[in-house]
CSV table of C-alpha atoms in Angstrom, one decimal:
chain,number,residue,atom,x,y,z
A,7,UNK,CA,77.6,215.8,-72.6
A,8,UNK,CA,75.5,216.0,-75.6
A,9,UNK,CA,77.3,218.4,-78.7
A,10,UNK,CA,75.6,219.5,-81.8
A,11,UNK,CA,77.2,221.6,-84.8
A,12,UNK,CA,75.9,222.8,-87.8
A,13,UNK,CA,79.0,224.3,-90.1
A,14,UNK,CA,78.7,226.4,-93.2
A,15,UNK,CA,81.5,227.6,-95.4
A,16,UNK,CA,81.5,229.0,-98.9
A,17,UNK,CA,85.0,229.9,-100.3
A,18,UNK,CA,85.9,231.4,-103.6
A,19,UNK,CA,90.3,232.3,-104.5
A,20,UNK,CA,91.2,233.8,-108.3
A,21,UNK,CA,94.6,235.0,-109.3
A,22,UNK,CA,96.1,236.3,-112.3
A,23,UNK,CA,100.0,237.0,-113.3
A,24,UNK,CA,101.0,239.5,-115.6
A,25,UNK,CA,104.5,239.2,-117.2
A,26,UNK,CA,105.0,242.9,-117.1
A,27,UNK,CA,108.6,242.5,-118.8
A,28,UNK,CA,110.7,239.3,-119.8
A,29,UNK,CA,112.6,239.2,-116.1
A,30,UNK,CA,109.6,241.2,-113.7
A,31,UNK,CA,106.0,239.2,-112.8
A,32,UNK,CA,103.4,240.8,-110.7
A,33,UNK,CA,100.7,238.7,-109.3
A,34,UNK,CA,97.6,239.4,-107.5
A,35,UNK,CA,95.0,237.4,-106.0
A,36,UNK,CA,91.6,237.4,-104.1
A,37,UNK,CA,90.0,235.2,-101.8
A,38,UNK,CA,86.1,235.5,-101.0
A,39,UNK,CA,85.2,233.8,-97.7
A,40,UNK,CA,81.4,233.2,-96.2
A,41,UNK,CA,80.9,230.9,-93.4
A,42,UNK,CA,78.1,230.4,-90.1
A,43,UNK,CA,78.3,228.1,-87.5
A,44,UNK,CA,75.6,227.2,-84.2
A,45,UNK,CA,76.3,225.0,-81.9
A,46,UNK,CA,73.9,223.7,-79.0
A,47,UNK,CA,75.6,222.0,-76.1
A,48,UNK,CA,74.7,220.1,-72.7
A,49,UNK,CA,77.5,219.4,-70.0
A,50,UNK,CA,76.2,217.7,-66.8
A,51,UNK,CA,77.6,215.7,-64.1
A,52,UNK,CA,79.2,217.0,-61.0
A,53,UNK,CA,81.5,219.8,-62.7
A,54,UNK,CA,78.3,220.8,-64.9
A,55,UNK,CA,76.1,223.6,-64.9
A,56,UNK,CA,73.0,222.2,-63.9
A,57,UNK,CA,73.6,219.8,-60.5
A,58,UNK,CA,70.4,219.4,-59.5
A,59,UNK,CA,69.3,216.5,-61.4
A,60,UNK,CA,65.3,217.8,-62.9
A,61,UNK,CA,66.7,219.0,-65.7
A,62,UNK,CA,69.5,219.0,-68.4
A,63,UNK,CA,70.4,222.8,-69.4
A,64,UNK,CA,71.2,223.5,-72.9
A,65,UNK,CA,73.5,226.0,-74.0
A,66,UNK,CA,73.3,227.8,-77.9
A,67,UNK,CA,75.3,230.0,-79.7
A,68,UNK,CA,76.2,231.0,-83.3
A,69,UNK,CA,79.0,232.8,-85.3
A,70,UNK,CA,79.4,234.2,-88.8
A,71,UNK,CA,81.9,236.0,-91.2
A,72,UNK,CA,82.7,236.8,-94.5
A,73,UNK,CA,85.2,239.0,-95.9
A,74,UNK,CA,87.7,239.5,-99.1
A,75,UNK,CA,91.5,239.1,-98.4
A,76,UNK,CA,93.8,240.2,-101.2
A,77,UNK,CA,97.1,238.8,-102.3
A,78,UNK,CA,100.1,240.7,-104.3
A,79,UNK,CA,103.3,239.4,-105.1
A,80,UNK,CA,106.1,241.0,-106.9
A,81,UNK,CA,109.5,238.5,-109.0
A,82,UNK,CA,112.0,240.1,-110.6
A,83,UNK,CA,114.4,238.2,-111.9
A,84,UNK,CA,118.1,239.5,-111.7
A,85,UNK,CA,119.5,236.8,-114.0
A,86,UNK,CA,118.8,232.8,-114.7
A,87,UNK,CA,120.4,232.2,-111.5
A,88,UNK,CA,119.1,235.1,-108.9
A,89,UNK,CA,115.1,236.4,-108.3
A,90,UNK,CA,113.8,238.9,-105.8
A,91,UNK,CA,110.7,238.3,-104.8
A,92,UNK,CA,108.1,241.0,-102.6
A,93,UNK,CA,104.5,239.9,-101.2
A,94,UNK,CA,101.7,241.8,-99.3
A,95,UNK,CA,99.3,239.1,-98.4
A,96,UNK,CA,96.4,239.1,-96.2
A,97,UNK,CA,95.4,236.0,-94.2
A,98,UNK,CA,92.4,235.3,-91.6
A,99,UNK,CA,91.5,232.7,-88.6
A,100,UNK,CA,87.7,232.0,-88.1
A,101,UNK,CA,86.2,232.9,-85.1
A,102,UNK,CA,84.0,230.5,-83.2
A,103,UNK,CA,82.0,229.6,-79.9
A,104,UNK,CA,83.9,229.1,-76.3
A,105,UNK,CA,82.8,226.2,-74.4
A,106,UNK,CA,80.5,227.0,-71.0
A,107,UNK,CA,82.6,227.4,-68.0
A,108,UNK,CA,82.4,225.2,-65.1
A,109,UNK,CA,80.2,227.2,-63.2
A,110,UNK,CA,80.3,225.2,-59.8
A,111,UNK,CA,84.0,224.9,-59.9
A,112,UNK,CA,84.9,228.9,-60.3
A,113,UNK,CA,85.7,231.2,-57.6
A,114,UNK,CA,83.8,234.4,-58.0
A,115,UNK,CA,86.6,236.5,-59.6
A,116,UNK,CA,87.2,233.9,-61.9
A,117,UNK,CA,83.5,234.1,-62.9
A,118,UNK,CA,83.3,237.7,-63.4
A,119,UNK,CA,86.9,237.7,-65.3
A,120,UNK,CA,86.2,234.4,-68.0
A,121,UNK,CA,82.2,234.4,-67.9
A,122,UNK,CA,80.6,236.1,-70.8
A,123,UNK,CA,83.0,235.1,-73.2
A,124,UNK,CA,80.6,233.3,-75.5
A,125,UNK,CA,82.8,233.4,-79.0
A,126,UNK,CA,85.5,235.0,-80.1
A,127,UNK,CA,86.1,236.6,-83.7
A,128,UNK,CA,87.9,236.2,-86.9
A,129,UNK,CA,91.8,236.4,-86.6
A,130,UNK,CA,93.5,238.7,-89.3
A,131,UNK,CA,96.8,239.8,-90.6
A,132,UNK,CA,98.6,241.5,-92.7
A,133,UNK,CA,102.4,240.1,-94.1
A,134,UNK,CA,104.8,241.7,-95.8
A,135,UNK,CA,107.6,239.5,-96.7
A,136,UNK,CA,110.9,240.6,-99.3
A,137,UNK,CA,113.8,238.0,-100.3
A,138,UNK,CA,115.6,236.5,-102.7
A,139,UNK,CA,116.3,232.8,-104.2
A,140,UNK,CA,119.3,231.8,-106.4
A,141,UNK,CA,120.8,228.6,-107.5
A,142,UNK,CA,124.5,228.5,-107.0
A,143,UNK,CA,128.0,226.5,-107.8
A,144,UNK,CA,126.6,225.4,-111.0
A,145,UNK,CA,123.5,224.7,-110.3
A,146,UNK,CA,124.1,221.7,-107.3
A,147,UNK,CA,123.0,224.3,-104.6
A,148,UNK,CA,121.0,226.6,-103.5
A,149,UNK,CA,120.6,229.8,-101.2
A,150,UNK,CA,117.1,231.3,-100.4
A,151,UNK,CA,116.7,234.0,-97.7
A,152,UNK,CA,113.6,236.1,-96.6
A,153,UNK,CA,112.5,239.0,-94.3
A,154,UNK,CA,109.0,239.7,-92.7
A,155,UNK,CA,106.7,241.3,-90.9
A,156,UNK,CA,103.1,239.8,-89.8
A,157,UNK,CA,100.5,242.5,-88.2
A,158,UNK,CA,98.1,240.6,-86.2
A,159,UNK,CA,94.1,242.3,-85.2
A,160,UNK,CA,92.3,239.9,-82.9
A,161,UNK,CA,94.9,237.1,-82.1
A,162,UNK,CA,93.0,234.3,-80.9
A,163,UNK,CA,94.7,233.4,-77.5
A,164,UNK,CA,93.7,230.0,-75.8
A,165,UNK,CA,93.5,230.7,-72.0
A,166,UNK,CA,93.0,228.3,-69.0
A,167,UNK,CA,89.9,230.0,-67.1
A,168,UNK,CA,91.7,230.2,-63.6
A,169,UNK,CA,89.6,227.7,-61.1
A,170,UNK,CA,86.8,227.2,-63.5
A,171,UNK,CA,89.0,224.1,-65.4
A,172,UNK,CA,87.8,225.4,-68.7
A,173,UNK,CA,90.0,226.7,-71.4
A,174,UNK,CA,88.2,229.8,-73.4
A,175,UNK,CA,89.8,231.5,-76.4
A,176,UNK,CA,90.4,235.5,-76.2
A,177,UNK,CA,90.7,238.2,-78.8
A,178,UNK,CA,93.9,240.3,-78.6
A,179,UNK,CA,93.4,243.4,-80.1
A,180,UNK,CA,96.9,244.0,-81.8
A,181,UNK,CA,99.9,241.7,-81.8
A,182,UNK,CA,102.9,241.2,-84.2
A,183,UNK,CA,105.8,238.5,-85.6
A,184,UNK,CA,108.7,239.6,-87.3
A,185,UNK,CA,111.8,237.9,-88.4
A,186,UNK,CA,114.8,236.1,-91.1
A,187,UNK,CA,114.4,232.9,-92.7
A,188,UNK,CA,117.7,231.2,-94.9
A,189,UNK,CA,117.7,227.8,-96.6
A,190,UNK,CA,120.8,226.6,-98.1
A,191,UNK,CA,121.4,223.1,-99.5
A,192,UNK,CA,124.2,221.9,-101.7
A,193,UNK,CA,125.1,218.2,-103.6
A,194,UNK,CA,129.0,219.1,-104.7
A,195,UNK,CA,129.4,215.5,-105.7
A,196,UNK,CA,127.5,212.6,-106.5
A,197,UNK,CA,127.9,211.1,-102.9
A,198,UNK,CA,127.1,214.0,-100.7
A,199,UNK,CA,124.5,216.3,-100.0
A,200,UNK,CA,124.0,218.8,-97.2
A,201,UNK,CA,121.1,221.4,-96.5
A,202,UNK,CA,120.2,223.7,-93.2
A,203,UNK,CA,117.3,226.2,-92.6
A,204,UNK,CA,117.0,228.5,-89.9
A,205,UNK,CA,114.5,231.1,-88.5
A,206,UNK,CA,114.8,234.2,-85.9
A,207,UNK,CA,110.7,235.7,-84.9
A,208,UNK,CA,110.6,238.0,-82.5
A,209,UNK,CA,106.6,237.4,-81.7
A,210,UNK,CA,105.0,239.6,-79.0
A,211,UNK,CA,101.5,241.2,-78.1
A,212,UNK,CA,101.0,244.9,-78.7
A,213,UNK,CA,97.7,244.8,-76.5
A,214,UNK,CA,96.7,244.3,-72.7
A,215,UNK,CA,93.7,242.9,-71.7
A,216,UNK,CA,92.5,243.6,-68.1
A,217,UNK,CA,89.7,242.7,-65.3
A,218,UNK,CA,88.4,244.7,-62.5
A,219,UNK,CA,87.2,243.1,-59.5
A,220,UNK,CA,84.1,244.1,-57.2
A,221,UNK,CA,87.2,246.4,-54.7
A,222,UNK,CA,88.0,248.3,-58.0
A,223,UNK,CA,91.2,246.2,-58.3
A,224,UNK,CA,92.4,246.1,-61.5
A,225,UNK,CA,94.4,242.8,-63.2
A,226,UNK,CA,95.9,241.5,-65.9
A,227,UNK,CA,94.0,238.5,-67.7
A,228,UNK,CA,96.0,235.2,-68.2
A,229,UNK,CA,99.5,237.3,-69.2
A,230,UNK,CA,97.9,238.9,-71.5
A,231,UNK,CA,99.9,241.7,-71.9
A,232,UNK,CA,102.1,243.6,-73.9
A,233,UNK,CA,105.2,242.6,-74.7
A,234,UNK,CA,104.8,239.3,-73.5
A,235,UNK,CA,105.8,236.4,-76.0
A,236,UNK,CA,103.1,234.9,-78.4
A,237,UNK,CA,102.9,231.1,-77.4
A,238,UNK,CA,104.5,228.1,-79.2
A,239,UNK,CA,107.3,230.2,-80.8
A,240,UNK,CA,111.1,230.3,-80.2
A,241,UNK,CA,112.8,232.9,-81.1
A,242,UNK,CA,115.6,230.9,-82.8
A,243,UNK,CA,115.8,227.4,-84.6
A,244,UNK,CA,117.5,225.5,-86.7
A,245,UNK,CA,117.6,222.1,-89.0
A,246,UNK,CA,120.5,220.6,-90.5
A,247,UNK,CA,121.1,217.1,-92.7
A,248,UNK,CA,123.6,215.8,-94.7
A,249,UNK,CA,123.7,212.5,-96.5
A,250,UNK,CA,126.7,210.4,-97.7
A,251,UNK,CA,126.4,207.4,-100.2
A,252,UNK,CA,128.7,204.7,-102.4
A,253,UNK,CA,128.4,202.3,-104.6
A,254,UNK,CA,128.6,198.5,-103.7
A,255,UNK,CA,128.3,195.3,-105.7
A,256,UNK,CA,125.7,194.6,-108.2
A,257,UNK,CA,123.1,196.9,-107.6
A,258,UNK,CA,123.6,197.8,-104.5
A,259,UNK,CA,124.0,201.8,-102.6
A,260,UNK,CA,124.7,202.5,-99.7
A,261,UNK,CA,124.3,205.6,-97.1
A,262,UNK,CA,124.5,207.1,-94.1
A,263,UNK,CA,122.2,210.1,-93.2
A,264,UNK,CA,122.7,212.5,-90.1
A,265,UNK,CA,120.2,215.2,-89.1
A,266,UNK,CA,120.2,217.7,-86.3
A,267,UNK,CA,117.5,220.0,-85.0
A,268,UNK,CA,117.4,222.8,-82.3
A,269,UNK,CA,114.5,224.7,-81.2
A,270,UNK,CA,114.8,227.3,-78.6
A,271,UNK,CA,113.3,228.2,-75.5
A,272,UNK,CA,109.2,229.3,-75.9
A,273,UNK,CA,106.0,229.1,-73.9
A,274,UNK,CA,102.9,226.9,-74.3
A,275,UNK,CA,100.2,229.5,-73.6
A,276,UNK,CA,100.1,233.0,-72.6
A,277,UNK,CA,99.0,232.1,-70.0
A,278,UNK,CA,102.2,230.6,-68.3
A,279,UNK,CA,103.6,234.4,-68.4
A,280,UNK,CA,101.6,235.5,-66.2
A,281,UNK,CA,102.7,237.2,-62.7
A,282,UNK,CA,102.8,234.5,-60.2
A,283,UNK,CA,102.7,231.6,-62.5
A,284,UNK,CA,104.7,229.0,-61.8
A,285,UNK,CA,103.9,228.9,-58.1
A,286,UNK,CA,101.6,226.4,-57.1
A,287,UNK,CA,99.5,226.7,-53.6
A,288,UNK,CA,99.3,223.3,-52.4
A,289,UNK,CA,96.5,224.4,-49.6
A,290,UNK,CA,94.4,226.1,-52.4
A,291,UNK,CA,91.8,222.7,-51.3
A,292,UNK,CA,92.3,223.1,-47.2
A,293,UNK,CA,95.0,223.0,-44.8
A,294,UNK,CA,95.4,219.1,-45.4
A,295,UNK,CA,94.3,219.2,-49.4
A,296,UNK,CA,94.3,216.6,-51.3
A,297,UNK,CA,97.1,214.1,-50.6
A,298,UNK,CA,98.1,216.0,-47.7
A,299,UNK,CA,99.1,216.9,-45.1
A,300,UNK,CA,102.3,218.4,-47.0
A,301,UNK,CA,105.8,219.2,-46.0
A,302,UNK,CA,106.1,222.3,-47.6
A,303,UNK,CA,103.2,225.1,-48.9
A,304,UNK,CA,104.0,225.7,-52.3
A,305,UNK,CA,106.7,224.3,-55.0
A,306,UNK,CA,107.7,225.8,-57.9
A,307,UNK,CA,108.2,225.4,-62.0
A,308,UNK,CA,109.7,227.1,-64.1
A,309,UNK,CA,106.8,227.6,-67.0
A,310,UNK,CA,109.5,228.6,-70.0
A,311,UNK,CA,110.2,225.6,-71.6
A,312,UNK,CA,114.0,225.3,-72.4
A,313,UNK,CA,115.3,225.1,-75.9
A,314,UNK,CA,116.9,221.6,-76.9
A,315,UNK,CA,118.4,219.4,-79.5
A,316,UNK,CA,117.9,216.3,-81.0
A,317,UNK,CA,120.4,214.2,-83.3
A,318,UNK,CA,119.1,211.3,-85.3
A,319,UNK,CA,121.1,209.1,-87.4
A,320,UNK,CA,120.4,206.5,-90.3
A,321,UNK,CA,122.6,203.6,-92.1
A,322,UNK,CA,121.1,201.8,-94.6
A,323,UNK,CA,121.6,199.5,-98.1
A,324,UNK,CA,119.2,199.7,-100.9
A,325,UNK,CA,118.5,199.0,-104.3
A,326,UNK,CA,115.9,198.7,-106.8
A,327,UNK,CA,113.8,196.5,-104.6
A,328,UNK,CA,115.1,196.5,-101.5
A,329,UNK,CA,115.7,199.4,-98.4
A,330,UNK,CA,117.2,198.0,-95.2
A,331,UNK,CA,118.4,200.9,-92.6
A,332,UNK,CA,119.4,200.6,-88.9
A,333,UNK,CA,118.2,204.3,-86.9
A,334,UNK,CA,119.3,205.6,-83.5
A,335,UNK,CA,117.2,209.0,-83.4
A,336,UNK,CA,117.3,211.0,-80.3
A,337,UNK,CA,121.0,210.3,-80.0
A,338,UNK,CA,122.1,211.7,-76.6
A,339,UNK,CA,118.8,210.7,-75.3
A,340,UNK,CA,117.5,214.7,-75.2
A,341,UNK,CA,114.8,215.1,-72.7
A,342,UNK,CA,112.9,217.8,-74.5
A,343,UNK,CA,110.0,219.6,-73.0
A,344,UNK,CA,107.5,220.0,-75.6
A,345,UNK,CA,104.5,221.5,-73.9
A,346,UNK,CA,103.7,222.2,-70.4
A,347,UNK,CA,100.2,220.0,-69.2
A,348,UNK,CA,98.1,221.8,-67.1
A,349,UNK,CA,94.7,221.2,-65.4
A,350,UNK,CA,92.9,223.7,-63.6
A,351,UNK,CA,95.1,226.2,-63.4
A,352,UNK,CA,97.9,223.8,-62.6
A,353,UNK,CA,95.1,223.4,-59.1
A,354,UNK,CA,94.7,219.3,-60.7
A,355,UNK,CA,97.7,218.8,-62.3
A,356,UNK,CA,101.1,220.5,-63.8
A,357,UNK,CA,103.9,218.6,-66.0
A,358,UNK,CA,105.1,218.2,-69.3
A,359,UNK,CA,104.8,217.1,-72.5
A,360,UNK,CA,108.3,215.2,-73.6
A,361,UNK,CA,109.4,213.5,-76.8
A,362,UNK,CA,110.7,210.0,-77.0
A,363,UNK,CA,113.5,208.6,-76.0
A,364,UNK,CA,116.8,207.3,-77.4
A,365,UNK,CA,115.2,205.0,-80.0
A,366,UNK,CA,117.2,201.9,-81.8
A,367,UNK,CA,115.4,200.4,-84.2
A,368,UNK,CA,115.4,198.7,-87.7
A,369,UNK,CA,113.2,200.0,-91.1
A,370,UNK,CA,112.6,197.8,-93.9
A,371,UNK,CA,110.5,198.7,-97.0
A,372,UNK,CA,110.1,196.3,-100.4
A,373,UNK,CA,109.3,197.5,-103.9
A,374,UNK,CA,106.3,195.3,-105.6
């Protein structure tokens, strides 16, 4: 392969706040963006383009955008101890250029539903977020809480191109994310602290994006439908951490730290929602296939990764100088599923992504 990009972006933000009263601020901001990208690539070999070995085949394409996005955001402060805080924001993803498929590797339905997919467009939203943020007990904690609503034109959804073992990156027309944030955190004495933060989204697509075959049969592209989830978020999590210390001789402190984290249950593309996914054909290469013959047709996954929780733990002595701790994170030796791994179409290869495992270990850091 032989790449070449040429990337251009000019970028200009300004924001002024006006202290309309002594307890209510309005600000408002604009961003200008410009940018242009080309790209000229050549992919040969056996999966490439161009197999017949007289010629390398180069492949060109460009992008550009520009736009203003505005900002507004609204504090009013109830007293020195309570604010309430509004924002309208709008935010954008670039576009850019897909990759060429594998041509020799798709099947013809696979061509004709993920060829001619050349770039896809700028990603925009709108938010609209309300809360509030006070300081309590005296000032040693805190409580912040928020509400929101994103409206999403164009989400760019990362797709695995069927038999073709290219991923290519879709527009969806209209999609949307909204949910509750809190953050709490207190210190009521000198020797202990504790905070948490959790977040509910409820993230789907409005849109569905469809492909009709040569019989007039008509199909849904790579789960991309609506109602189904937007990738990579779970609908619930959650992290907590508390910290206790004392005094020992000299100069001396010690501690003991203790966090906790749970993430819940999500998918890694769009893709894995789509009907039938999750059922691997182990003859999709011949009656024997690769590594065959086989006991069995077809097996099965289940593509939703599962929520889980992890517990890491810390005791340590430090002073001025010196910071000695003994760790044990991943506790209960969680085997969490972080993405799933997938190669052409799951055709190559299906598995997942896990994080590491119950970990002992010893840090050490010294002050010059």
């Amino acid at each position: 392969s032989d790449l070449s990009y040429e990337f251009d972006q000019l970028a200009l933000f300004g924001e002024v706040t006006w202290s309309v009263t002594e307890s209510f601020n309005l600000t408002g901001g604009l961003r200008y963006y410009d940018f242009e990208e080309s790209r000229t690539q050549i992919f040969d070999g056996i999966f490439g383009n161009d197999n017949n070995g007289t010629s390398l085949v180069a492949t060109s394409g460009s992008t550009s955008a520009d736009g203003i996005v505005p900002r507004m955001i609204a504090e009013w402060k109830l007293s020195d101890a309570t604010s309430l805080n509004a924002q309208i924001s709008q935010g954008f993803r670039l576009g850019g250029i897909n990759d060429p498929l594998n041509v020799p590797l798709c099947t013809p339905q696979d061509l004709e539903t993920f060829g001619g997919q050349d770039a896809w467009d700028d990603e925009t939203l709108w938010n609209y977020e309300i809360g509030s943020k006070s300081t309590i007990m005296d000032g040693k904690g805190s409580f912040n809480v928020a509400a929101f609503y994103m409206d999403i034109t164009d989400l760019q959804a990362t797709v695995t191109a069927g038999s073709c073992s290219s991923r290519v990156i879709f527009n969806v027309p209209s999609s949307h994310s909204a949910g509750l944030e809190f953050e709490f955190a207190v210190a009521p004495t000198d020797h202990f602290d504790f905070s948490i933060s959790a977040s509910y989204a409820d993230s789907q697509l409005d849109s569905t994006l469809t492909s009709t075959d040569a019989a007039g049969n008509v199909s849904v592209i790579a789960g991309i439908e609506d109602g189904n989830r937007l990738p990579t978020v779970p609908k619930f999590q959650a992290v907590a951490a508390a910290t206790y210390q004392w005094h020992m001789r000299g100069e001396w402190l010690g501690y003991t730290t203790g966090t906790y984290q749970y993430v819940g249950s999500r998918y890694t593309q769009i893709g894995d929602q789509a009907a039938g996914f999750g059922t691997v054909n182990l003859e999709s290469f011949g009656p024997i296939g690769i590594g065959g013959p086989f006991t069995q047709g077809t097996f099965t996954f289940d593509p939703e990764l599962p929520a889980y929780d992890l517990i890491n733990l810390r005791l340590g002595f430090l002073n001025q100088r010196w910071d000695v701790a003994v760790f044990v994170n991943n506790v209960t030796d969680e085997v969490a599923r972080l993405a799933l791994d997938q190669e052409r179409g799951t055709r190559a290869r299906v598995g997942y992504l896990t994080n590491q495992p119950r970990t002992f270990g010893i840090n050490t850091r010294v002050h010059f």
